[in-house]
């Protein structure tokens, strides 16, 4: 019997971030002044006091790095699809349009620092033939874009997700993949990508708002050791970590596609 927990997820769409490194350097301490020699103040006649706390704060603010406005590797056109309220973005980047291997990183938007890495990077897989901006059922390509991710589930119990999670025996799969690898266990944990689906429902839901010809059932699931039909696959522990990190209040999205497309 399915077990459903949590509140309905938000509607779909997409995100960006990066971390800046601030280096500090120390200079040697000045030598002590000669008591018999006049100080620079008495020599120059400049008796102005050293800058106080407000002046120091202003100087520090002026030298602080600017917040990172976009997710690293994401260009302005892609970033524009990330909702204003989104503060978590799961970036899945393929090397080329025809690549079925990718790199995945979870970013969060810090109020002061902008988009910074929160988890990963992890190796990931996508569809056998790569990526497409016009996904159709059976094309063996993963859809490019920015999509909400708000519903989860799996055959195994909830690993601590904050997203609504459906535990159901129907998340079962058998057979072999494109490399002859066993598919069993691939749906032990899944996160639904809001491509051609109704948000707020179990990932098992079959309704396709764009029509069946546009495909559906695109998930983030456990890696079975080979390319997928259209989904994104992560190693088991990476997916469990992602499930525990995603927060519905952060309006999380997945930003996915080849690097050249995401950089637009």
Coordinates of C-alpha atoms in Angstrom, one line a residue:
X1 CA 0.0 0.0 0.0
X2 CA 1.5 3.4 -1.0
X3 CA 2.8 5.7 1.8
X4 CA 2.5 9.4 1.0
X5 CA 4.1 12.0 3.1
X6 CA 4.6 15.8 3.0
X7 CA 2.9 18.7 1.3
X8 CA 2.3 18.9 -2.5
X9 CA 5.2 20.2 -4.4
X10 CA 5.4 23.6 -6.2
X11 CA 4.9 23.9 -10.0
X12 CA 7.8 23.4 -12.4
X13 CA 10.6 25.6 -13.8
X14 CA 14.3 26.2 -13.5
X15 CA 18.1 27.9 -11.7
X16 CA 22.1 29.0 -10.8
X17 CA 25.1 29.5 -8.5
X18 CA 28.8 29.5 -7.7
X19 CA 31.3 29.8 -4.8
X20 CA 34.0 32.5 -4.5
X21 CA 37.2 32.0 -2.7
X22 CA 38.4 34.9 -0.5
X23 CA 42.1 34.8 0.3
X24 CA 43.6 36.8 3.1
X25 CA 47.2 37.8 3.4
X26 CA 49.2 38.8 6.4
X27 CA 52.0 41.3 6.3
X28 CA 54.9 41.4 8.8
X29 CA 54.4 43.4 12.0
X30 CA 56.0 46.9 11.9
X31 CA 59.1 47.4 14.0
X32 CA 58.7 49.4 17.3
X33 CA 59.3 53.1 17.0
X34 CA 62.4 54.7 18.5
X35 CA 61.4 56.5 21.7
X36 CA 63.8 59.3 21.0
X37 CA 62.7 59.9 17.5
X38 CA 59.7 62.0 16.6
X39 CA 56.6 60.2 15.4
X40 CA 55.3 60.7 11.8
X41 CA 52.4 62.6 13.3
X42 CA 54.6 65.1 15.1
X43 CA 56.8 65.5 12.1
X44 CA 54.0 66.0 9.6
X45 CA 51.6 67.8 12.0
X46 CA 48.8 65.3 10.9
X47 CA 46.9 64.5 14.1
X48 CA 43.9 62.9 12.5
X49 CA 42.7 59.8 14.3
X50 CA 42.9 56.3 12.8
X51 CA 39.7 55.1 11.0
X52 CA 37.1 53.9 13.5
X53 CA 34.7 50.9 13.2
X54 CA 32.3 52.6 10.7
X55 CA 35.2 53.4 8.3
X56 CA 36.7 49.9 8.6
X57 CA 33.2 48.4 7.9
X58 CA 32.8 50.5 4.8
X59 CA 36.3 49.5 3.6
X60 CA 35.5 45.8 4.2
X61 CA 32.2 46.1 2.4
X62 CA 33.8 47.8 -0.6
X63 CA 36.4 45.0 -0.9
X64 CA 34.0 42.0 -0.4
X65 CA 33.3 39.9 -3.4
X66 CA 30.1 40.5 -5.3
X67 CA 27.4 37.8 -5.0
X68 CA 27.5 35.2 -7.8
X69 CA 24.4 36.2 -9.9
X70 CA 24.1 32.9 -11.9
X71 CA 24.6 29.2 -11.3
X72 CA 28.2 28.4 -12.5
X73 CA 28.1 27.3 -16.2
X74 CA 24.6 28.7 -16.7
X75 CA 24.1 31.6 -19.1
X76 CA 21.6 34.5 -18.8
X77 CA 19.0 32.9 -21.1
X78 CA 18.9 29.7 -19.1
X79 CA 19.1 31.5 -15.7
X80 CA 16.0 33.6 -16.7
X81 CA 13.9 30.4 -16.5
X82 CA 14.8 29.9 -12.8
X83 CA 12.0 31.2 -10.7
X84 CA 12.7 34.2 -8.5
X85 CA 11.8 32.3 -5.3
X86 CA 14.1 29.3 -6.1
X87 CA 17.1 28.9 -3.7
X88 CA 18.1 25.4 -4.7
X89 CA 19.1 24.2 -8.1
X90 CA 20.3 20.8 -9.1
X91 CA 22.6 21.3 -12.2
X92 CA 23.1 18.3 -14.5
X93 CA 25.6 19.1 -17.3
X94 CA 26.5 16.9 -20.2
X95 CA 29.7 17.4 -22.1
X96 CA 28.0 17.4 -25.5
X97 CA 24.5 17.2 -27.0
X98 CA 25.0 13.5 -27.8
X99 CA 26.7 12.5 -24.5
X100 CA 25.0 10.1 -22.1
X101 CA 27.3 10.9 -19.2
X102 CA 27.0 14.0 -17.1
X103 CA 28.1 15.8 -14.0
X104 CA 25.6 16.8 -11.3
X105 CA 25.9 19.4 -8.5
X106 CA 23.4 20.8 -6.1
X107 CA 23.7 24.6 -5.6
X108 CA 22.0 26.9 -3.2
X109 CA 21.5 30.7 -3.3
X110 CA 23.1 32.4 -0.4
X111 CA 21.7 35.9 0.3
X112 CA 25.2 37.4 0.6
X113 CA 27.3 35.2 -1.7
X114 CA 24.9 34.2 -4.4
X115 CA 24.9 30.7 -5.9
X116 CA 27.3 28.4 -4.2
X117 CA 27.8 24.6 -4.3
X118 CA 26.0 22.7 -1.6
X119 CA 26.6 19.1 -2.5
X120 CA 28.4 17.1 -5.2
X121 CA 29.7 17.1 -7.8
X122 CA 28.6 13.6 -8.6
X123 CA 28.9 11.5 -11.8
X124 CA 25.5 11.1 -13.5
X125 CA 24.0 9.5 -16.5
X126 CA 21.3 10.6 -19.0
X127 CA 19.6 9.2 -22.0
X128 CA 21.4 6.9 -24.5
X129 CA 21.4 9.4 -27.4
X130 CA 22.1 12.5 -25.3
X131 CA 19.9 15.6 -25.0
X132 CA 17.1 17.4 -26.9
X133 CA 15.1 20.6 -26.6
X134 CA 12.1 18.9 -28.1
X135 CA 11.7 15.6 -26.3
X136 CA 9.3 13.0 -27.7
X137 CA 8.4 9.6 -26.4
X138 CA 11.0 7.0 -27.4
X139 CA 13.6 9.4 -28.8
X140 CA 16.1 8.2 -26.2
X141 CA 17.1 11.7 -25.4
X142 CA 16.7 13.6 -22.1
X143 CA 14.8 16.9 -22.2
X144 CA 16.9 20.1 -21.9
X145 CA 15.5 22.8 -19.6
X146 CA 14.7 24.0 -16.2
X147 CA 12.1 22.0 -14.4
X148 CA 10.7 21.9 -10.8
X149 CA 11.5 18.9 -8.7
X150 CA 8.9 18.5 -5.9
X151 CA 7.8 14.9 -5.6
X152 CA 9.7 11.8 -4.7
X153 CA 9.1 8.1 -4.0
X154 CA 10.5 4.6 -4.3
X155 CA 10.3 1.0 -3.6
X156 CA 12.3 1.4 -0.4
X157 CA 11.4 3.4 2.7
X158 CA 11.9 7.2 2.8
X159 CA 15.6 7.9 3.5
X160 CA 14.8 11.2 5.2
X161 CA 13.5 13.3 2.3
X162 CA 11.7 16.6 3.0
X163 CA 9.9 16.3 -0.3
X164 CA 6.6 14.3 -0.3
X165 CA 7.7 10.7 -0.6
X166 CA 5.6 7.7 -1.9
X167 CA 6.8 4.3 -0.8
X168 CA 5.2 1.8 -3.2
X169 CA 5.9 -1.7 -4.5
X170 CA 5.0 -0.4 -8.0
X171 CA 8.4 1.3 -8.1
X172 CA 9.7 -2.1 -9.3
X173 CA 11.7 -2.8 -12.4
X174 CA 13.4 -5.9 -13.9
X175 CA 15.1 -6.7 -17.2
X176 CA 18.4 -5.3 -18.6
X177 CA 19.5 -2.0 -19.9
X178 CA 21.3 -0.9 -23.0
X179 CA 24.7 -2.3 -21.8
X180 CA 23.2 -5.5 -20.7
X181 CA 23.2 -4.3 -17.0
X182 CA 20.4 -5.4 -14.6
X183 CA 17.8 -2.7 -14.0
X184 CA 16.6 -4.1 -10.7
X185 CA 16.8 -1.5 -7.9
X186 CA 16.9 1.5 -10.2
X187 CA 13.6 2.8 -8.7
X188 CA 14.4 2.1 -5.1
X189 CA 14.4 5.9 -4.8
X190 CA 13.3 8.4 -7.4
X191 CA 12.6 12.2 -7.7
X192 CA 10.1 13.2 -10.4
X193 CA 11.2 15.9 -12.8
X194 CA 8.2 18.1 -13.7
X195 CA 8.4 17.5 -17.4
X196 CA 4.9 16.7 -18.8
X197 CA 3.4 15.7 -15.5
X198 CA 1.0 17.1 -12.9
X199 CA 3.0 18.5 -9.9
X200 CA 2.0 17.4 -6.5
X201 CA 1.2 13.8 -7.4
X202 CA 3.2 10.6 -6.9
X203 CA 5.9 10.0 -9.5
X204 CA 3.8 7.0 -10.6
X205 CA 1.0 9.2 -11.9
X206 CA 0.4 8.7 -15.6
X207 CA -1.3 11.9 -16.6
X208 CA 0.6 13.7 -19.4
X209 CA -0.6 17.4 -19.9
X210 CA 1.3 17.8 -23.1
X211 CA 0.0 14.5 -24.5
X212 CA 1.6 11.0 -24.5
X213 CA 3.6 11.7 -27.6
X214 CA 5.8 14.2 -25.6
X215 CA 6.9 11.4 -23.3
X216 CA 6.9 11.5 -19.5
X217 CA 7.9 9.7 -16.4
X218 CA 11.3 11.5 -16.5
X219 CA 12.9 10.9 -13.1
X220 CA 16.1 11.2 -11.2
X221 CA 16.7 7.6 -10.1
X222 CA 19.4 5.1 -9.0
X223 CA 22.2 4.5 -11.5
X224 CA 22.0 1.0 -13.0
X225 CA 25.3 1.2 -14.7
X226 CA 24.3 2.3 -18.2
X227 CA 22.4 5.1 -20.1
X228 CA 18.7 5.8 -19.5
X229 CA 15.6 6.1 -21.6
X230 CA 15.3 9.8 -20.7
X231 CA 15.9 10.0 -17.0
X232 CA 18.9 11.2 -15.0
X233 CA 20.6 8.6 -12.9
X234 CA 22.8 9.0 -9.8
X235 CA 24.8 6.6 -7.7
X236 CA 22.6 5.3 -4.8
X237 CA 24.3 7.2 -2.0
X238 CA 24.4 10.5 -4.0
X239 CA 20.7 10.2 -4.6
X240 CA 19.9 9.6 -1.0
X241 CA 22.0 12.6 -0.1
X242 CA 20.1 14.7 -2.6
X243 CA 16.8 13.5 -1.3
X244 CA 17.8 14.6 2.2
X245 CA 19.0 18.0 1.0
X246 CA 16.1 19.2 -1.2
X247 CA 13.7 21.5 0.7
X248 CA 10.3 22.3 -0.7
X249 CA 10.5 25.7 0.8
X250 CA 13.5 26.4 -1.4
X251 CA 11.4 25.7 -4.6
X252 CA 14.0 23.4 -6.0
X253 CA 14.6 23.0 -9.7
X254 CA 16.7 20.8 -12.0
X255 CA 18.7 22.6 -14.7
X256 CA 19.7 20.0 -17.2
X257 CA 21.3 19.7 -20.6
X258 CA 24.6 19.9 -22.5
X259 CA 27.1 22.5 -21.4
X260 CA 26.8 24.5 -24.6
X261 CA 23.0 24.9 -24.3
X262 CA 23.0 25.7 -20.6
X263 CA 25.6 28.4 -21.1
X264 CA 23.3 30.4 -23.4

